[in-house]
Coordinates of C-alpha atoms and ligand atoms in Angstrom, one line a residue:
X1 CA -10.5 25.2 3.0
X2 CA -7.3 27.2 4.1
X3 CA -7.8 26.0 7.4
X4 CA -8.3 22.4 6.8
X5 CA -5.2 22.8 4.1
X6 CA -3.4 24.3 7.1
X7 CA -4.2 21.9 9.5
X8 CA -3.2 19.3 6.8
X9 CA 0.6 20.6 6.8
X10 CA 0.7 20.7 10.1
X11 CA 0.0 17.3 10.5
X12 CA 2.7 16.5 8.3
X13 CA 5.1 19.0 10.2
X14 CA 3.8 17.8 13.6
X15 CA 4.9 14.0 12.5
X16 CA 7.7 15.0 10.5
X17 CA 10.9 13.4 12.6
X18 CA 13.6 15.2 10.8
X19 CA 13.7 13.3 6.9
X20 CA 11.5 10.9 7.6
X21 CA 7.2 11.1 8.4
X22 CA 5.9 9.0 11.2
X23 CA 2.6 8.0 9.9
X24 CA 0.8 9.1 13.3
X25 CA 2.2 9.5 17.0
X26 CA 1.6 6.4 19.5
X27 CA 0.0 3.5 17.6
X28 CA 2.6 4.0 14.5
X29 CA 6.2 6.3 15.8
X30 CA 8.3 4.9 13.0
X31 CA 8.4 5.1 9.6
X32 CA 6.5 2.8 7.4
X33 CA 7.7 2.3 3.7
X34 CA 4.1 2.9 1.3
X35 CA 3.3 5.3 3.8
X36 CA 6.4 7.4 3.2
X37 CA 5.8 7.4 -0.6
X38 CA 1.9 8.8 -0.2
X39 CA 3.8 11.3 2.3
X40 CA 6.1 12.9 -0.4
X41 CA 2.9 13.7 -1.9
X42 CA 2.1 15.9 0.4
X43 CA 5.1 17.5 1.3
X44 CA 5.6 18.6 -2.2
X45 CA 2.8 20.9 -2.1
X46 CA 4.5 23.1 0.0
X47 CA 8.0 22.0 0.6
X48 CA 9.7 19.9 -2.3
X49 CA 13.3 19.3 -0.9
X50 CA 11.2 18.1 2.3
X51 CA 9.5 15.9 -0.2
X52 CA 12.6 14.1 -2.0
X53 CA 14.3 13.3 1.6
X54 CA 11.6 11.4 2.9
X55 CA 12.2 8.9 -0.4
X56 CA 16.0 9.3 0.3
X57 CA 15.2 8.7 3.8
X58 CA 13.4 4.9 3.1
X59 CA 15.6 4.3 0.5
X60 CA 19.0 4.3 2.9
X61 CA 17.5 1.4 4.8
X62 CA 16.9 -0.7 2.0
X63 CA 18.1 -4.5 2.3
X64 CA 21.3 -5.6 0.8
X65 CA 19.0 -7.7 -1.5
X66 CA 17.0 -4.7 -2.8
X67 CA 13.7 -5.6 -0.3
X68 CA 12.7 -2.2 1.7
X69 CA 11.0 -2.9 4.4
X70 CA 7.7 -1.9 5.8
X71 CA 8.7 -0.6 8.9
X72 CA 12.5 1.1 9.8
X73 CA 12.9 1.2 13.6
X74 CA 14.4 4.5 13.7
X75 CA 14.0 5.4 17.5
X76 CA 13.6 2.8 20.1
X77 CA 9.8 3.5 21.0
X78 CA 9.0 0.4 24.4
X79 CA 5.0 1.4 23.3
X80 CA 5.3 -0.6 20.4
X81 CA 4.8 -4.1 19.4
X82 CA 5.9 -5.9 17.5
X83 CA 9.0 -3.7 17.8
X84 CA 12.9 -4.7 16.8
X85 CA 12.8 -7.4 19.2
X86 CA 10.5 -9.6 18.1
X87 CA 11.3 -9.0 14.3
X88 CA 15.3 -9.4 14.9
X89 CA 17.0 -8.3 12.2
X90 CA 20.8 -7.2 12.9
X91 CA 21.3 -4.0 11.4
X92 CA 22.1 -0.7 13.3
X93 CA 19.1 1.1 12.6
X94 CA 16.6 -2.0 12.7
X95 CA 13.9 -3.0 10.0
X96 CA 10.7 -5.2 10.5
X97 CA 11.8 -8.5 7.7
X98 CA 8.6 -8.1 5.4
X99 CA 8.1 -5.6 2.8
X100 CA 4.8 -3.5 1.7
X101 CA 3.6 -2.7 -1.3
X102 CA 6.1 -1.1 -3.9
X103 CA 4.0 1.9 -5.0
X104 CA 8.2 4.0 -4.7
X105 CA 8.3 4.2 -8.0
X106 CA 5.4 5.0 -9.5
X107 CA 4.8 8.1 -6.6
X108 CA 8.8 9.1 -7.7
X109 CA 7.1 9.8 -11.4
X110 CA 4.3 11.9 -9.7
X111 CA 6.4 14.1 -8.2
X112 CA 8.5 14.9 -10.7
X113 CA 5.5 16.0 -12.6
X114 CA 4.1 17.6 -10.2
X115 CA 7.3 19.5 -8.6
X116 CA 8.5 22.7 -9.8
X117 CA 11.7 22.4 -9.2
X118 CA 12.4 20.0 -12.5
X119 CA 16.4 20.3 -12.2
X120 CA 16.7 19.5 -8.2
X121 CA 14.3 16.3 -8.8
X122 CA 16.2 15.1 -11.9
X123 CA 19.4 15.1 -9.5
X124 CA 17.2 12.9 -7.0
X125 CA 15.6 11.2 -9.3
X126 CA 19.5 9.9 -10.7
X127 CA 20.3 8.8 -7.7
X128 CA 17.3 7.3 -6.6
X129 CA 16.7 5.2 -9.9
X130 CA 19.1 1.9 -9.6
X131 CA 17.3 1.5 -5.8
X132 CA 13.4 2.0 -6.9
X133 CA 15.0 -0.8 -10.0
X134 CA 16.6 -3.3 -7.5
X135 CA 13.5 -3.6 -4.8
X136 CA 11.5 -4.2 -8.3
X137 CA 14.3 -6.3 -8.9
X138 CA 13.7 -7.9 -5.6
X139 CA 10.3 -8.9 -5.6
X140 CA 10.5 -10.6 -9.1
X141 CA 14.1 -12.7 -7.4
X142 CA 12.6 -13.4 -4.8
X143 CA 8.5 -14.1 -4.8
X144 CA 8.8 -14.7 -8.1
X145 CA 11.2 -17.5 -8.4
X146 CA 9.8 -19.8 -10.7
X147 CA 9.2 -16.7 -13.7
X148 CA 5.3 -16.7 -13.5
X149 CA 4.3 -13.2 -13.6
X150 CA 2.8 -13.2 -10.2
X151 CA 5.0 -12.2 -7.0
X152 CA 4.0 -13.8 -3.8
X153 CA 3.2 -11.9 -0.2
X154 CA 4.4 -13.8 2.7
X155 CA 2.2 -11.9 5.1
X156 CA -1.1 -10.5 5.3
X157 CA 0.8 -7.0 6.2
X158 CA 2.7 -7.0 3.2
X159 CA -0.2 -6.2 1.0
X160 CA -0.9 -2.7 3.4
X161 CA -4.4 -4.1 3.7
X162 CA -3.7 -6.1 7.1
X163 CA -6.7 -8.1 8.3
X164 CA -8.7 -7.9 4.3
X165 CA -11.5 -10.6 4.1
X166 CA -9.3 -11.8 1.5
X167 CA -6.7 -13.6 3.8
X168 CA -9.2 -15.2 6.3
X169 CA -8.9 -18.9 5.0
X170 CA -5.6 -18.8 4.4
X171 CA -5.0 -17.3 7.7
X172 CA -6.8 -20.2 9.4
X173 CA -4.6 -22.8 8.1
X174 CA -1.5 -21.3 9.9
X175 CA -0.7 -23.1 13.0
X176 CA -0.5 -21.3 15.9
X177 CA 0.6 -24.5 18.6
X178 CA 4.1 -23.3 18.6
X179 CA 2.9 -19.7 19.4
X180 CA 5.7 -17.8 22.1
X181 CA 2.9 -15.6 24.2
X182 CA 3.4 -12.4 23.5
X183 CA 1.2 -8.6 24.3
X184 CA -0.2 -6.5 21.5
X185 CA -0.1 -3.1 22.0
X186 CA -2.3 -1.2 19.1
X187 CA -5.8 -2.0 21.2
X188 CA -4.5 0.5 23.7
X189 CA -4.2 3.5 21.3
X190 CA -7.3 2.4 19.4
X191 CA -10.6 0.8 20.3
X192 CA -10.3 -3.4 19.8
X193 CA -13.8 -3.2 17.6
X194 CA -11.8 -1.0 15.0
X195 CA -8.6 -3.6 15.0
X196 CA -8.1 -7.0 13.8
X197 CA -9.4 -9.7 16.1
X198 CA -7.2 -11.4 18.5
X199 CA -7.1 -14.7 16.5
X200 CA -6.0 -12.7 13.5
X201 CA -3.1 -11.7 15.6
X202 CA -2.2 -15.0 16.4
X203 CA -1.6 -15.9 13.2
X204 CA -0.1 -12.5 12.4
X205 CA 2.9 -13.3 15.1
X206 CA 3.1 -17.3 14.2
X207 CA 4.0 -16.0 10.7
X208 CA 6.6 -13.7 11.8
X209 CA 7.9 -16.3 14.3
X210 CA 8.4 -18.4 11.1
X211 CA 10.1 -16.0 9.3
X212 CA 12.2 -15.1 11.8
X213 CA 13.3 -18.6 12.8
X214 CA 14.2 -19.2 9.2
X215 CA 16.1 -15.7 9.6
X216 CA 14.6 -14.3 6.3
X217 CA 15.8 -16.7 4.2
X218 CA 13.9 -16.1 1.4
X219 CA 14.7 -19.9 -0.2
X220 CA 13.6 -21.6 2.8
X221 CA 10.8 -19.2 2.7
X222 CA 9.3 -20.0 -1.1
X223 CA 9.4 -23.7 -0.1
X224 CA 7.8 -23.6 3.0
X225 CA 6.0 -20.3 4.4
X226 CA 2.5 -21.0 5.8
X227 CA 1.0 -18.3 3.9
X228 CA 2.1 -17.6 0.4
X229 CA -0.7 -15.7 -1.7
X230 CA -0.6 -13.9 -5.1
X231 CA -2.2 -10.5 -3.7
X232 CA -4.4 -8.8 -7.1
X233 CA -3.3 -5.5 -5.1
X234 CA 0.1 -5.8 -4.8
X235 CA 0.8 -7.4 -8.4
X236 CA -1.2 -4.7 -9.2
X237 CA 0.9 -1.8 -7.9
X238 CA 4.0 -3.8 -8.8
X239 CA 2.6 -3.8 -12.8
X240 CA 2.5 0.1 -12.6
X241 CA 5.5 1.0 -10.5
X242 CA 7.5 -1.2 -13.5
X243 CA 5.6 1.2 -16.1
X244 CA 6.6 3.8 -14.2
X245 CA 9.7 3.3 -13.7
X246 CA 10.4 2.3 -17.1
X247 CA 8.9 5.6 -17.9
X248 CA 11.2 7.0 -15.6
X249 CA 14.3 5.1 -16.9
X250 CA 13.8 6.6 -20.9
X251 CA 12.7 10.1 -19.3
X252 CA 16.5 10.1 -18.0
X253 CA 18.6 7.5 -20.5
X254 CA 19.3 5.4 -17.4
X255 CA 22.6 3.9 -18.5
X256 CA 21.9 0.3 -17.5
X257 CA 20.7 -1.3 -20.5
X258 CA 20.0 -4.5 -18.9
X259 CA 18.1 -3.1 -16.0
X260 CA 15.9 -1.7 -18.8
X261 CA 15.2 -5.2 -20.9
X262 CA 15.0 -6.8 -17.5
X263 CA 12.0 -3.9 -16.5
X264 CA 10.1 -4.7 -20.0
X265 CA 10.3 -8.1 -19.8
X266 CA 8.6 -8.1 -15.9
X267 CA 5.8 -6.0 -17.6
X268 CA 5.1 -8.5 -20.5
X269 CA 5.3 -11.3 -18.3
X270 CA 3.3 -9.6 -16.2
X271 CA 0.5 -8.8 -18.4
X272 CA -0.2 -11.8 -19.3
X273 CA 0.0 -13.4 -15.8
X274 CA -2.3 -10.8 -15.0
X275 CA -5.5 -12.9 -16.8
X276 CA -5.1 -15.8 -14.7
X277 CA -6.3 -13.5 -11.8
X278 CA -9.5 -12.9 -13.7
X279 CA -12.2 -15.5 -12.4
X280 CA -14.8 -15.7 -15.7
X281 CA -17.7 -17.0 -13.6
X282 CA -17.9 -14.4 -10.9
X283 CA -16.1 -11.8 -13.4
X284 CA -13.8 -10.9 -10.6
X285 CA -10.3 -10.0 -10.2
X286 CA -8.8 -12.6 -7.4
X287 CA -5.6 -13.1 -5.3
X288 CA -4.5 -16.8 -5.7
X289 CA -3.8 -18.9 -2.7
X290 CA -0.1 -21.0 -3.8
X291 CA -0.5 -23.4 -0.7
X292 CA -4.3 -24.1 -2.0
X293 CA -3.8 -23.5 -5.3
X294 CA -7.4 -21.9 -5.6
X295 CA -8.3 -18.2 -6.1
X296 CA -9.6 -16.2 -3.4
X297 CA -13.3 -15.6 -3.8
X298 CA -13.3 -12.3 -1.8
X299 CA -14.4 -8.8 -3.6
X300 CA -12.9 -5.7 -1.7
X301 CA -11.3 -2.1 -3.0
X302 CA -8.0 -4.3 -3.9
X303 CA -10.5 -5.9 -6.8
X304 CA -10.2 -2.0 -8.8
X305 CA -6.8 -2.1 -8.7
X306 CA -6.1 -3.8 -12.2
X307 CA -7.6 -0.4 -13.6
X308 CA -4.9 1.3 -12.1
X309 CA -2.0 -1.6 -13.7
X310 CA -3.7 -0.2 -16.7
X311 CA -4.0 -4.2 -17.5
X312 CA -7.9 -4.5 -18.0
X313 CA -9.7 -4.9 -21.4
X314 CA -12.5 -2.1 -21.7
X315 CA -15.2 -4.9 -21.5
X316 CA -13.7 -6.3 -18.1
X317 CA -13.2 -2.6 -16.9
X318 CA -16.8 -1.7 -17.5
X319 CA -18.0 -4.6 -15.5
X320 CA -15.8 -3.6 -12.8
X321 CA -17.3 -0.3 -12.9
X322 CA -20.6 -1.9 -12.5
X323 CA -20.0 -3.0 -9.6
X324 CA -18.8 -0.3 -7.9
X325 CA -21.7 1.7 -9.2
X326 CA -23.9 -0.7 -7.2
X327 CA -21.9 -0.3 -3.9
X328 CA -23.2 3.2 -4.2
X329 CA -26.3 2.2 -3.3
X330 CA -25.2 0.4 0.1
X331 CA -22.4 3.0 1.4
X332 CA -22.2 6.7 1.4
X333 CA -18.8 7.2 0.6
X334 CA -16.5 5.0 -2.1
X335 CA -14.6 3.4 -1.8
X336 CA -15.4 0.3 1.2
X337 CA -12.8 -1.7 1.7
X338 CA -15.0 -5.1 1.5
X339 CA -17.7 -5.4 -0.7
X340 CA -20.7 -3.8 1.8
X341 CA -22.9 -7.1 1.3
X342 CA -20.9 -9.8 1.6
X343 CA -21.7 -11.4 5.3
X344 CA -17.8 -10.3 6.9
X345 CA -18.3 -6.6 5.9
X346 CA -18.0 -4.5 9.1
X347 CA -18.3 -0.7 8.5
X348 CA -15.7 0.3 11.5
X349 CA -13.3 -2.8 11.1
X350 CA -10.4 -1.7 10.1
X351 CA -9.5 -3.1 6.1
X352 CA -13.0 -4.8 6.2
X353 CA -15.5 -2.3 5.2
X354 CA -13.5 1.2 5.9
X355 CA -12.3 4.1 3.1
X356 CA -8.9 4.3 3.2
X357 CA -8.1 7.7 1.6
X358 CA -4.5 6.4 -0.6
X359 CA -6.0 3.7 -1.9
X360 CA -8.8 5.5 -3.3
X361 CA -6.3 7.5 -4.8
X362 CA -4.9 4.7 -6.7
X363 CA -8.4 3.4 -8.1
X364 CA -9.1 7.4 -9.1
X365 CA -6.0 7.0 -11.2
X366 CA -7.6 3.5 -12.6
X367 CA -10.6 5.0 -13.1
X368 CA -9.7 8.2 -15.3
X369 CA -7.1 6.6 -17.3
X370 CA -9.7 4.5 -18.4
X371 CA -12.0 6.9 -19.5
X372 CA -14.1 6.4 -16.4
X373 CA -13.6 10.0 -15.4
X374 CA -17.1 10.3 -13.8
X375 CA -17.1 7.8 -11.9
X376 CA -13.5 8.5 -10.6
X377 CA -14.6 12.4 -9.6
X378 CA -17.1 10.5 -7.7
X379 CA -14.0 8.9 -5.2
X380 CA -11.9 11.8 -5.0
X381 CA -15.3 13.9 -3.6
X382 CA -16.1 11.1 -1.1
X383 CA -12.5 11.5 0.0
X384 CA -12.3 15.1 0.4
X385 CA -15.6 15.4 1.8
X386 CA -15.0 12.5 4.4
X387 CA -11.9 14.5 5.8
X388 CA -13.8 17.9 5.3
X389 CA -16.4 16.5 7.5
X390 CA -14.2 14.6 10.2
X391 CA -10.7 14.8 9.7
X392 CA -7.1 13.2 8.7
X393 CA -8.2 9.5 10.4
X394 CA -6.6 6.6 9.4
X395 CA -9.7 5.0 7.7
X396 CA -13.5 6.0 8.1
X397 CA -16.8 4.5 8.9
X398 CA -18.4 4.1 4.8
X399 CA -22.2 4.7 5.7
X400 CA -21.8 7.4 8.6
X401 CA -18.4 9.2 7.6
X402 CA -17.2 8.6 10.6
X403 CA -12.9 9.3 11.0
X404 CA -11.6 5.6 13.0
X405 CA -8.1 4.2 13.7
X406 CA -5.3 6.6 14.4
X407 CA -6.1 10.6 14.7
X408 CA -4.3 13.7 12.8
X409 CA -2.6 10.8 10.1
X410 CA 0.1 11.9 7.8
X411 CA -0.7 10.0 4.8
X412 CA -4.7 11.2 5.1
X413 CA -3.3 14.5 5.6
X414 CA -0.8 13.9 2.5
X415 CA -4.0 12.4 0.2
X416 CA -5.7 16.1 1.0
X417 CA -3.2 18.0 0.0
X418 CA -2.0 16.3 -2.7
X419 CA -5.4 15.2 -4.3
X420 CA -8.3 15.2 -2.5
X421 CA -9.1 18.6 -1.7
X422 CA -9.1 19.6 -5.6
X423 CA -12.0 17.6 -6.1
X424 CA -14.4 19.8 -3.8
X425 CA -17.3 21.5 -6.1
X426 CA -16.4 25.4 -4.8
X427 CA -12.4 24.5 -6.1
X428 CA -13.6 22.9 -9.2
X429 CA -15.6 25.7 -10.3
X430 CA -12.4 28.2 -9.4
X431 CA -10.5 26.2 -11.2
X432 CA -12.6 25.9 -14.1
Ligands
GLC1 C1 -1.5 -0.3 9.0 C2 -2.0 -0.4 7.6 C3 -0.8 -0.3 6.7 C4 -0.1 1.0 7.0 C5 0.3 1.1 8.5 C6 0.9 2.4 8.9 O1 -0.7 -1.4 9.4 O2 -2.7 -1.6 7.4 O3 -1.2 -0.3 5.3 O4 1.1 1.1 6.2 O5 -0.8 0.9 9.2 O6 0.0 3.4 8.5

C-alpha cells in the first residue's frame, strides 16, 4: 500500500508542470479542464496549496464568456493533434473552443471538506466563487438558450466520454465531404484497437472544422451545429456542481444576491427537465438528440449518473441499481463503460466497455447518498483493486483488469489517493 500510495504522488509530481497537472506525458502534455479538478483531489492528500493552484491555474484561462475550456495549450508540444492550429483560438496562451464537463465546482466543495487548512481554502475559495458561478452561468446562456433545463454538448468530447455508443447515430449524420485532410497523432502513443475508429475521427475534426469556421459563435452555433445532444452525464454533473455551488455560496454569504436566485432557479428548472430524460418503457435514463428530436437508446456508466444529481425518485433509483447488479454477472470489475451486452460493447475500446476510475467515483457518490451504500463499496473496491493489480492506466479492460490507454495517469493516480485506496478490505478493517 505505501508503495502503490507513493507511486501515486509521484505520478502526480512527475506530470505536475509547475500549477498545473498534465494528465499523462505524450498522448495528453497539456492541461485538460475535468481532469484538473479530479487532480486537486489528489494533490490535497499530501500537498493542499499544490491542490488550490491547479483550480487557480484552469480558472485563469477561462473565456471572456465564462466557458473553460477542455484543453489550455500551455506549451507548444508539435506531437500533438489537434493542437492550437487547428482549433484557432486567438489568445496568448491558446485554448481548444469546446468545453468539458463542469464537475469545478462540486470538486471545489470536496476539498474544502476534506482540506485541513479551512482558513487558506476559504481565501481561495472567495476568489474562485464568481468564476466556478459564471462557467455555470455559461452553459445555461449559452446551450441553454431557449430556458429548458437541459444544456446542449456540441461535441462528442465535451461530455469527457469521447467515442460513447451513445453518440454513434448522431455522429453518422455529420458530413464529412468538406473534410480538410488532416494526421491524428494519439494511435502512435496508444494501440489503434484501444482508440476511436478512424471514421469516428472524421466526424470528430468535421465538427471542429465547423466550429471553427463559425469562430465559436455560440448563436450561429445553437442554430446550426451538426451535432447538438442533451448529454444525461453532463446535465447530470451540471445539476450537482449548481447544488454545490449553491452550497458553497451560503457556506461563505457570497455577496451576489442575484447570482444566488439565478443558481436556484437553474436547479428547479433543472429538476424538473430532468424527467424528460427518463424513458418509461426501457426505464432508462437517456441523452436527447435536438437535431432528431428522439432520445438516445444507449445504456452506458453515464446512465448512473442522475444518482449522483441527487434527482432520482427511490423507485427509479432501485431499478437503476438493478441493473447494475446484473452487469456484475458479465464483467469483473464495475463499472463498464457500455452496457457489457449490448452488440457495440468492446472490453478494450476506449469509452465503450472500459472502467474509467473518476467516473466511478461520481456514481460511488450517487450510490451512497442514496442509501445504496453496498452496492457503492462494491465500485470503489473494483477501482482500488484494478490499479492495485495493474496500475494508474487511463481506463481498464472490465473482464480481465487489464490497465489500457495512457500509462502512469494523473487523474487515476489522483482517484487512488483521494478515494480509491480507502476502500481496500485490510484499510477498512484499520479504519474501523
Ligand atoms: C480523453 C478522455 C477525456 C479526458 C482526456 C484527458 O479525451 O475521453 O475525458 O479528459 O482524455 O485525460
Amino acid at each position: 500500500m505505501a508503495d502503490i500510495d507513493e507511486q501515486a504522488r509521484q505520478t502526480l509530481l512527475d506530470n505536475d508542470r509547475g500549477g498545473y497537472t498534465i494528465p499523462t506525458s505524450g498522448l495528453y502534455p497539456f492541461q485538460w479542464n475535468w481532469d484538473s479538478c479530479f487532480c486537486a483531489l489528489g494533490w490535497a492528500t499530501f500537498d493542499e496549496k499544490r491542490a488550490w493552484a491547479e483550480f487557480e491555474s484552469l480558472y485563469l484561462h477561462q473565456w471572456l464568456d465564462g466557458m473553460v475550456p477542455h484543453i489550455i495549450f500551455h506549451e507548444h508540444v508539435p506531437t500533438y493533434f489537434p493542437g492550437p492550429e487547428i482549433w484557432q483560438v486567438p489568445l496568448n496562451i491558446p485554448t481548444s473552443g469546446i468545453t468539458q464537463p463542469p464537475v469545478a465546482a462540486s470538486k471545489v466543495r470536496e476539498l474544502y471538506e476534506t482540506v485541513k487548512d479551512k482558513e487558506y481554502a476559504e481565501k481561495k475559495i472567495r476568489q474562485l466563487l464568481p468564476k466556478l458561478y459564471s462557467f455555470n452561468h455559461w452553459f445555461h446562456l449559452q446551450r441553454d438558450p431557449n430556458n429548458e433545463g437541459l444544456v446542449s454538448i456540441y461535441h462528442p468530447w465535451e461530455s469527457g466520454r469521447d467515442n460513447s455508443a451513445d453518440w454513434d447515430a448522431a455522429l453518422n449524420r455529420v458530413p464529412v465531404e468538406d473534410l480538410v485532410p488532416y494526421q491524428r497523432r494519439d494511435t502512435n502513443h496508444v494501440d489503434a484497437d484501444q482508440r476511436p475508429t478512424t471514421l469516428e475521427y472524421d466526424r470528430y475534426m468535421a465538427i471542429v472544422q465547423f466550429l471553427r469556421g463559425n469562430l465559436y459563435d455560440h448563436h450561429t452555433l445553437h442554430e446550426r451545429v451538426p451535432f447538438r445532444i442533451a448529454d444525461v452525464g453532463i446535465n447530470a454533473i451540471l445539476l450537482r456542481a449548481n447544488l454545490d455551488l449553491l452550497w458553497l455560496m451560503e457556506k461563505f454569504d457570497y455577496e451576489d444576491d442575484q447570482a444566488v436566485r439565478e443558481t436556484r432557479g437553474w436547479i428547479s428548472l433543472q429538476e424538473e427537465a430532468f424527467d424528460k430524460l427518463w424513458d418509461e418503457e426501457d426505464q432508462a435514463y437517456y441523452s436527447y438528440d435536438y437535431i432528431t428530436g428522439e432520445p438516445i437508446r444507449a445504456i452506458g456508466s453515464a446512465t448512473f449518473l442522475p444518482l449522483y444529481a441527487g434527482v432520482v425518485a427511490p423507485k427509479r433509483a432501485e431499478i437503476l441499481v438493478r441493473r447494475i447488479e446484473e452487469w456484475t454477472d458479465e464483467v469483473n470489475y464495475l463499472m463498464p463503460s457500455l452496457n457489457p451486452v449490448d452488440s457495440r460493447f468492446e472490453a478494450k475500446r476506449y469509452w465503450r466497455g472500459p472502467v474509467w476510475a473518476v467516473v466511478n467515483s461520481l456514481i460511488f457518490k450517487g450510490l451512497e447518498e442514496t442509501g445504496h451504500g453496498h452496492l457503492a463499496d462494491r465500485v470503489a473496491l473494483d477501482t482500488a483493486s484494478l490499479i492495485k493489480k495493474s496500475g494508474f492506466w487511463e481506463y481498464f479492460d472490465p473482464v480481465t483488469g487489464d490497465g489500457l490507454g495512457g500509462d502512469c495517469f494523473s487523474w487515476t493516480a489522483s482517484m487512488w489517493l483521494a478515494w480509491a485506496r480507502h476502500y481496500l478490505p485490510d484499510l477498512k478493517k484499520k479504519q474501523a
